[in-house]
Amino acid sequence: MYYNDNTVIFFNGQWLKAQDLKVSPYVQTLHYGSGVFEGIRSYETPDGTRIFKSEEHYKRLLYSAEKMHLKVDYTADEFTKLTYELLKQNNLGNAYIRPLIFAGANMSLTPTDEVHVMLCAWEWGKYLGSKLLDLTISSYQRPNPKSCHVDAKVTGHYVNSILATTEAKKNGFDEALLLDAQGHVAEGPGANFFYEKNKVLYTPPLGNILPGITRATIIELCKELDIKLEETYFTPEDVKGADSAFFVGTAAEVVGISSIDRVPFKLKWEDSLGSILQAKYIRRVAFNE
Ligand code: PMP
């Protein structure tokens, strides 16, 4: 699904076939989750293939690496150039790009001098699909910001996401919505959250969430479209039965939510602010409008 016999990846300064990658069974990241990664999309635009907000993604990657004591020799700009080359070598236009930085062999809980850099890409549809989602409030909280760097995209943090998504699906929902340690709504397992009430949008402030690049784009679009937006804490009770809600993320793009714990939102998706932003987001990424 992610690669075939011809797929080329970038690994530690070299281009090689994905199927030829050899990794030590003793890499620290495999055992303890100490790697960092990104999820980036490229779009075929009228001006050719364009990686959306490449610099922002690679700056976040370098920030995540620093927080995890992983030494990286590439700049954001060098990563961007390598990624365009990666797309070219794999003949990809609309693609999902996955950079991963992981620690080398080390079975101790100490920083590792050996650091590996991998870039790969594949074609990937909308992560959560296009249909409206039925969510459930997760029994799992988002990681406490005092226990790890929640603003870094660290592989190990996704144990929490996998548990939450699996629980939600097992209980017959499409996806989970997670609270922070104070009981406020935080985010989805792989996307940031917005809801609408009386023509105003609300989203949690930074602090307990991943600072999403799509979230930042949606905030920009709200300013451009004169949509009122408040970054504030709120509870599941504030959200349930409100006017509308949606998730945003690079992989998911903008996806509407129809209910939380079977309590439906009042507006039809087509009549919501999220629907306007969804259309505008696609024009921004694919046409630079
Ligand atoms: N929150 C979490 C936990 C995520 O994994 C993601 C996906 N990276 C997001 C939010 C959205 O971030 P972005 O818009 O930068 O993809």
CSV table of C-alpha atoms and ligand atoms in Angstrom, one decimal:
chain,number,residue,atom,x,y,z
A,1,MET,CA,0.0,0.0,0.0
A,2,TYR,CA,2.8,2.5,0.9
A,3,TYR,CA,5.5,1.3,-1.5
A,4,ASN,CA,6.2,-1.0,-4.3
A,5,ASP,CA,9.4,-2.4,-6.0
A,6,ASN,CA,10.2,1.0,-7.5
A,7,THR,CA,9.6,3.2,-4.6
A,8,VAL,CA,12.6,5.4,-3.7
A,9,ILE,CA,13.2,6.8,-0.2
A,10,PHE,CA,15.8,9.2,1.1
A,11,PHE,CA,17.8,7.7,4.0
A,12,ASN,CA,20.8,9.3,5.7
A,13,GLY,CA,22.0,11.2,2.6
A,14,GLN,CA,21.3,8.5,0.1
A,15,TRP,CA,18.5,7.6,-2.3
A,16,LEU,CA,17.6,3.9,-2.0
A,17,LYS,CA,14.8,1.5,-2.8
A,18,ALA,CA,12.3,1.4,0.1
A,19,GLN,CA,12.5,-2.4,0.0
A,20,ASP,CA,16.3,-2.3,0.5
A,21,LEU,CA,16.2,-0.3,3.7
A,22,LYS,CA,18.0,-2.1,6.5
A,23,VAL,CA,17.5,-1.0,10.1
A,24,SER,CA,19.1,-2.4,13.2
A,25,PRO,CA,16.7,-4.2,15.5
A,26,TYR,CA,18.2,-2.3,18.4
A,27,VAL,CA,17.1,1.3,17.3
A,28,GLN,CA,16.0,3.1,20.4
A,29,THR,CA,12.9,4.6,18.7
A,30,LEU,CA,11.5,1.1,17.8
A,31,HIS,CA,11.7,0.1,21.5
A,32,TYR,CA,10.8,3.4,23.3
A,33,GLY,CA,9.1,5.7,20.8
A,34,SER,CA,11.7,8.4,20.9
A,35,GLY,CA,11.6,9.5,17.2
A,36,VAL,CA,10.0,12.5,15.7
A,37,PHE,CA,8.1,12.9,12.4
A,38,GLU,CA,5.9,15.0,10.2
A,39,GLY,CA,2.9,14.6,7.9
A,40,ILE,CA,3.0,16.9,4.9
A,41,ARG,CA,0.9,17.1,1.7
A,42,SER,CA,1.8,18.1,-1.8
A,43,TYR,CA,-0.8,19.2,-4.3
A,44,GLU,CA,-0.8,19.4,-8.1
A,45,THR,CA,-1.5,23.1,-8.7
A,46,PRO,CA,-1.8,25.1,-11.9
A,47,ASP,CA,1.9,26.1,-11.3
A,48,GLY,CA,3.1,22.5,-10.8
A,49,THR,CA,3.5,20.4,-7.7
A,50,ARG,CA,3.6,22.4,-4.6
A,51,ILE,CA,4.3,21.2,-1.0
A,52,PHE,CA,1.9,23.0,1.3
A,53,LYS,CA,3.6,25.0,4.1
A,54,SER,CA,6.8,23.0,3.8
A,55,GLU,CA,8.9,25.4,5.8
A,56,GLU,CA,6.4,25.3,8.7
A,57,HIS,CA,6.4,21.5,8.7
A,58,TYR,CA,10.2,21.2,8.6
A,59,LYS,CA,10.6,23.9,11.3
A,60,ARG,CA,8.2,21.9,13.5
A,61,LEU,CA,10.2,18.7,12.7
A,62,LEU,CA,13.4,20.4,13.8
A,63,TYR,CA,11.8,21.7,16.9
A,64,SER,CA,10.5,18.2,17.8
A,65,ALA,CA,14.0,16.8,17.1
A,66,GLU,CA,15.6,19.3,19.5
A,67,LYS,CA,13.1,18.5,22.2
A,68,MET,CA,13.9,14.8,21.8
A,69,HIS,CA,17.7,15.4,21.8
A,70,LEU,CA,18.0,14.2,18.3
A,71,LYS,CA,20.8,16.0,16.4
A,72,VAL,CA,19.9,16.8,12.8
A,73,ASP,CA,22.2,18.4,10.2
A,74,TYR,CA,19.6,19.5,7.7
A,75,THR,CA,17.9,22.9,7.6
A,76,ALA,CA,14.2,23.3,6.8
A,77,ASP,CA,15.2,24.7,3.4
A,78,GLU,CA,17.4,21.7,2.6
A,79,PHE,CA,14.6,19.3,3.7
A,80,THR,CA,12.2,21.1,1.3
A,81,LYS,CA,14.6,20.7,-1.6
A,82,LEU,CA,15.1,17.0,-0.8
A,83,THR,CA,11.3,16.5,-0.6
A,84,TYR,CA,10.8,18.0,-4.1
A,85,GLU,CA,13.4,15.6,-5.3
A,86,LEU,CA,11.7,12.7,-3.5
A,87,LEU,CA,8.4,13.6,-5.3
A,88,LYS,CA,10.2,13.8,-8.6
A,89,GLN,CA,12.0,10.4,-8.2
A,90,ASN,CA,8.7,8.7,-7.3
A,91,ASN,CA,6.7,10.6,-10.0
A,92,LEU,CA,4.2,11.9,-7.3
A,93,GLY,CA,2.1,15.0,-7.5
A,94,ASN,CA,-0.8,14.8,-5.0
A,95,ALA,CA,1.1,13.0,-2.2
A,96,TYR,CA,1.4,12.5,1.5
A,97,ILE,CA,5.0,13.0,2.7
A,98,ARG,CA,6.4,11.3,5.8
A,99,PRO,CA,9.7,12.5,7.2
A,100,LEU,CA,10.9,10.5,10.2
A,101,ILE,CA,13.9,11.1,12.4
A,102,PHE,CA,14.8,8.2,14.6
A,103,ALA,CA,17.5,7.3,17.2
A,104,GLY,CA,20.0,4.6,16.4
A,105,ALA,CA,20.9,1.5,18.3
A,106,ASN,CA,20.7,2.2,22.0
A,107,MET,CA,18.9,0.1,24.6
A,108,SER,CA,19.5,2.7,27.3
A,109,LEU,CA,17.2,5.7,28.1
A,110,THR,CA,19.9,8.2,27.2
A,111,PRO,CA,20.2,10.5,24.1
A,112,THR,CA,21.7,8.7,21.1
A,113,ASP,CA,24.5,10.1,19.0
A,114,GLU,CA,23.5,8.0,16.0
A,115,VAL,CA,20.5,9.7,14.3
A,116,HIS,CA,18.7,8.5,11.2
A,117,VAL,CA,16.8,10.7,8.7
A,118,MET,CA,14.2,9.2,6.4
A,119,LEU,CA,11.9,10.8,3.9
A,120,CYS,CA,9.2,8.8,2.1
A,121,ALA,CA,6.0,9.6,0.3
A,122,TRP,CA,2.9,7.9,-1.1
A,123,GLU,CA,-0.5,8.7,-2.6
A,124,TRP,CA,-3.1,8.9,0.2
A,125,GLY,CA,-6.7,10.0,0.2
A,126,LYS,CA,-8.4,12.1,2.9
A,127,TYR,CA,-7.3,10.4,6.2
A,128,LEU,CA,-10.7,10.4,7.8
A,129,GLY,CA,-12.7,10.2,4.5
A,130,SER,CA,-15.2,12.7,3.3
A,131,LYS,CA,-18.3,11.5,5.2
A,132,LEU,CA,-19.4,13.4,8.3
A,133,LEU,CA,-18.0,11.8,11.5
A,134,ASP,CA,-19.7,10.4,14.6
A,135,LEU,CA,-17.3,11.0,17.5
A,136,THR,CA,-17.2,9.9,21.1
A,137,ILE,CA,-15.5,11.5,24.0
A,138,SER,CA,-12.5,9.3,24.7
A,139,SER,CA,-11.8,7.6,28.0
A,140,TYR,CA,-8.1,8.4,27.3
A,141,GLN,CA,-6.8,12.0,28.1
A,142,ARG,CA,-4.3,13.6,25.8
A,143,PRO,CA,-0.8,13.3,27.3
A,144,ASN,CA,-0.2,15.8,30.1
A,145,PRO,CA,2.1,18.6,29.0
A,146,LYS,CA,4.1,18.1,32.2
A,147,SER,CA,4.9,14.5,31.2
A,148,CYS,CA,6.2,15.1,27.7
A,149,HIS,CA,6.5,17.8,25.0
A,150,VAL,CA,2.9,17.8,23.6
A,151,ASP,CA,3.7,20.5,21.1
A,152,ALA,CA,6.3,18.2,19.5
A,153,LYS,CA,5.4,15.5,17.0
A,154,VAL,CA,6.9,12.5,18.7
A,155,THR,CA,6.3,8.9,17.6
A,156,GLY,CA,5.6,7.7,21.2
A,157,HIS,CA,2.8,10.2,21.7
A,158,TYR,CA,0.8,8.2,19.1
A,159,VAL,CA,0.3,5.3,21.5
A,160,ASN,CA,-2.3,7.6,23.1
A,161,SER,CA,-3.8,8.3,19.6
A,162,ILE,CA,-3.9,4.6,18.7
A,163,LEU,CA,-5.6,3.7,21.9
A,164,ALA,CA,-8.2,6.4,21.5
A,165,THR,CA,-9.1,5.6,17.9
A,166,THR,CA,-9.2,1.9,18.6
A,167,GLU,CA,-11.6,2.4,21.5
A,168,ALA,CA,-13.8,4.7,19.5
A,169,LYS,CA,-14.1,2.3,16.6
A,170,LYS,CA,-14.7,-0.7,18.9
A,171,ASN,CA,-17.6,1.2,20.3
A,172,GLY,CA,-19.1,1.9,16.9
A,173,PHE,CA,-17.9,5.5,16.4
A,174,ASP,CA,-15.8,6.9,13.6
A,175,GLU,CA,-13.2,8.7,15.7
A,176,ALA,CA,-12.4,9.9,19.2
A,177,LEU,CA,-12.3,13.4,20.8
A,178,LEU,CA,-9.9,13.6,23.6
A,179,LEU,CA,-9.9,15.9,26.7
A,180,ASP,CA,-6.9,17.5,28.4
A,181,ALA,CA,-5.9,16.8,32.0
A,182,GLN,CA,-8.3,19.5,33.2
A,183,GLY,CA,-11.3,18.0,31.4
A,184,HIS,CA,-11.4,20.5,28.6
A,185,VAL,CA,-11.7,19.4,25.0
A,186,ALA,CA,-8.2,19.1,23.5
A,187,GLU,CA,-8.1,17.5,20.0
A,188,GLY,CA,-8.6,14.4,18.0
A,189,PRO,CA,-6.0,11.5,17.8
A,190,GLY,CA,-4.6,13.1,14.6
A,191,ALA,CA,-6.4,16.4,14.1
A,192,ASN,CA,-7.3,19.7,15.8
A,193,PHE,CA,-10.9,20.5,16.7
A,194,PHE,CA,-13.2,23.5,16.1
A,195,TYR,CA,-16.9,24.0,16.9
A,196,GLU,CA,-19.5,26.6,15.9
A,197,LYS,CA,-22.1,28.3,18.1
A,198,ASN,CA,-24.1,31.4,17.1
A,199,LYS,CA,-21.9,32.2,14.1
A,200,VAL,CA,-18.7,32.1,16.3
A,201,LEU,CA,-16.0,29.4,16.0
A,202,TYR,CA,-14.2,28.1,19.1
A,203,THR,CA,-10.9,26.1,19.2
A,204,PRO,CA,-8.7,25.2,22.2
A,205,PRO,CA,-5.6,27.5,22.7
A,206,LEU,CA,-2.1,26.1,22.4
A,207,GLY,CA,-0.8,24.4,25.5
A,208,ASN,CA,-2.3,20.9,25.6
A,209,ILE,CA,-2.5,20.3,21.8
A,210,LEU,CA,-0.3,19.8,18.8
A,211,PRO,CA,0.1,23.3,17.2
A,212,GLY,CA,-1.4,22.1,13.9
A,213,ILE,CA,-0.3,23.8,10.7
A,214,THR,CA,-3.8,23.3,9.3
A,215,ARG,CA,-5.3,24.9,12.5
A,216,ALA,CA,-3.0,27.9,11.8
A,217,THR,CA,-4.2,28.0,8.2
A,218,ILE,CA,-7.9,27.9,9.3
A,219,ILE,CA,-7.2,30.8,11.7
A,220,GLU,CA,-5.7,32.7,8.8
A,221,LEU,CA,-8.7,31.9,6.6
A,222,CYS,CA,-11.1,33.0,9.4
A,223,LYS,CA,-9.4,36.4,9.4
A,224,GLU,CA,-9.6,36.7,5.6
A,225,LEU,CA,-13.3,35.7,5.6
A,226,ASP,CA,-14.2,37.8,8.7
A,227,ILE,CA,-15.3,34.7,10.6
A,228,LYS,CA,-15.2,35.3,14.4
A,229,LEU,CA,-13.0,32.8,16.1
A,230,GLU,CA,-12.1,32.4,19.8
A,231,GLU,CA,-9.2,30.4,21.1
A,232,THR,CA,-10.5,29.3,24.5
A,233,TYR,CA,-11.0,26.3,26.8
A,234,PHE,CA,-14.4,24.6,26.7
A,235,THR,CA,-16.0,21.3,27.9
A,236,PRO,CA,-17.7,18.5,26.1
A,237,GLU,CA,-21.0,19.9,27.5
A,238,ASP,CA,-20.4,23.2,25.7
A,239,VAL,CA,-19.9,21.3,22.4
A,240,LYS,CA,-22.6,18.7,22.5
A,241,GLY,CA,-25.7,19.9,20.6
A,242,ALA,CA,-23.9,23.1,19.4
A,243,ASP,CA,-24.4,24.3,15.8
A,244,SER,CA,-21.6,22.4,14.0
A,245,ALA,CA,-18.0,21.1,14.4
A,246,PHE,CA,-15.1,19.9,12.4
A,247,PHE,CA,-11.6,18.4,12.6
A,248,VAL,CA,-8.6,19.8,10.7
A,249,GLY,CA,-5.2,18.3,9.9
A,250,THR,CA,-2.8,17.8,7.0
A,251,ALA,CA,-4.0,14.3,6.4
A,252,ALA,CA,-7.7,14.8,7.2
A,253,GLU,CA,-7.8,18.4,5.6
A,254,VAL,CA,-11.2,19.7,6.9
A,255,VAL,CA,-13.8,17.1,7.8
A,256,GLY,CA,-17.2,17.8,9.3
A,257,ILE,CA,-18.6,16.1,12.4
A,258,SER,CA,-22.2,15.1,12.7
A,259,SER,CA,-22.5,14.1,16.3
A,260,ILE,CA,-20.7,13.6,19.6
A,261,ASP,CA,-21.8,10.6,21.7
A,262,ARG,CA,-24.8,10.4,19.4
A,263,VAL,CA,-25.9,14.0,20.2
A,264,PRO,CA,-26.2,15.6,16.7
A,265,PHE,CA,-25.1,19.1,15.8
A,266,LYS,CA,-27.9,21.5,14.9
A,267,LEU,CA,-26.9,22.8,11.5
A,268,LYS,CA,-26.7,20.9,8.2
A,269,TRP,CA,-23.0,20.7,7.3
A,270,GLU,CA,-23.7,22.6,4.1
A,271,ASP,CA,-24.9,25.5,6.2
A,272,SER,CA,-22.0,25.6,8.6
A,273,LEU,CA,-19.0,27.8,8.8
A,274,GLY,CA,-16.9,24.7,8.6
A,275,SER,CA,-18.3,23.9,5.2
A,276,ILE,CA,-17.2,27.4,3.9
A,277,LEU,CA,-13.7,26.9,5.4
A,278,GLN,CA,-13.5,23.4,3.9
A,279,ALA,CA,-14.1,24.8,0.4
A,280,LYS,CA,-11.7,27.7,1.0
A,281,TYR,CA,-9.0,25.4,2.4
A,282,ILE,CA,-9.1,23.2,-0.7
A,283,ARG,CA,-8.7,26.3,-2.9
A,284,ARG,CA,-5.8,27.5,-0.8
A,285,VAL,CA,-3.9,24.3,-1.0
A,286,ALA,CA,-4.6,23.3,-4.6
A,287,PHE,CA,-4.8,26.7,-6.3
A,288,ASN,CA,-3.0,29.0,-3.8
A,289,GLU,CA,-6.2,31.2,-3.6
B,1,PMP,N1,-3.2,17.0,16.4
B,1,PMP,C1,-2.6,15.8,16.3
B,1,PMP,C2,-2.5,14.9,17.6
B,1,PMP,C3,-2.0,15.4,15.1
B,1,PMP,O1,-1.4,14.2,15.0
B,1,PMP,C4,-2.2,16.2,14.0
B,1,PMP,C5,-1.6,15.8,12.7
B,1,PMP,N2,-0.3,16.1,12.5
B,1,PMP,C6,-2.8,17.4,14.1
B,1,PMP,C7,-3.3,17.8,15.4
B,1,PMP,C8,-2.9,18.4,13.0
B,1,PMP,O2,-1.7,18.9,12.7
B,1,PMP,P1,-1.3,19.5,11.2
B,1,PMP,O3,-2.4,20.4,10.8
B,1,PMP,O4,-0.1,20.2,11.4
B,1,PMP,O5,-1.3,18.3,10.3
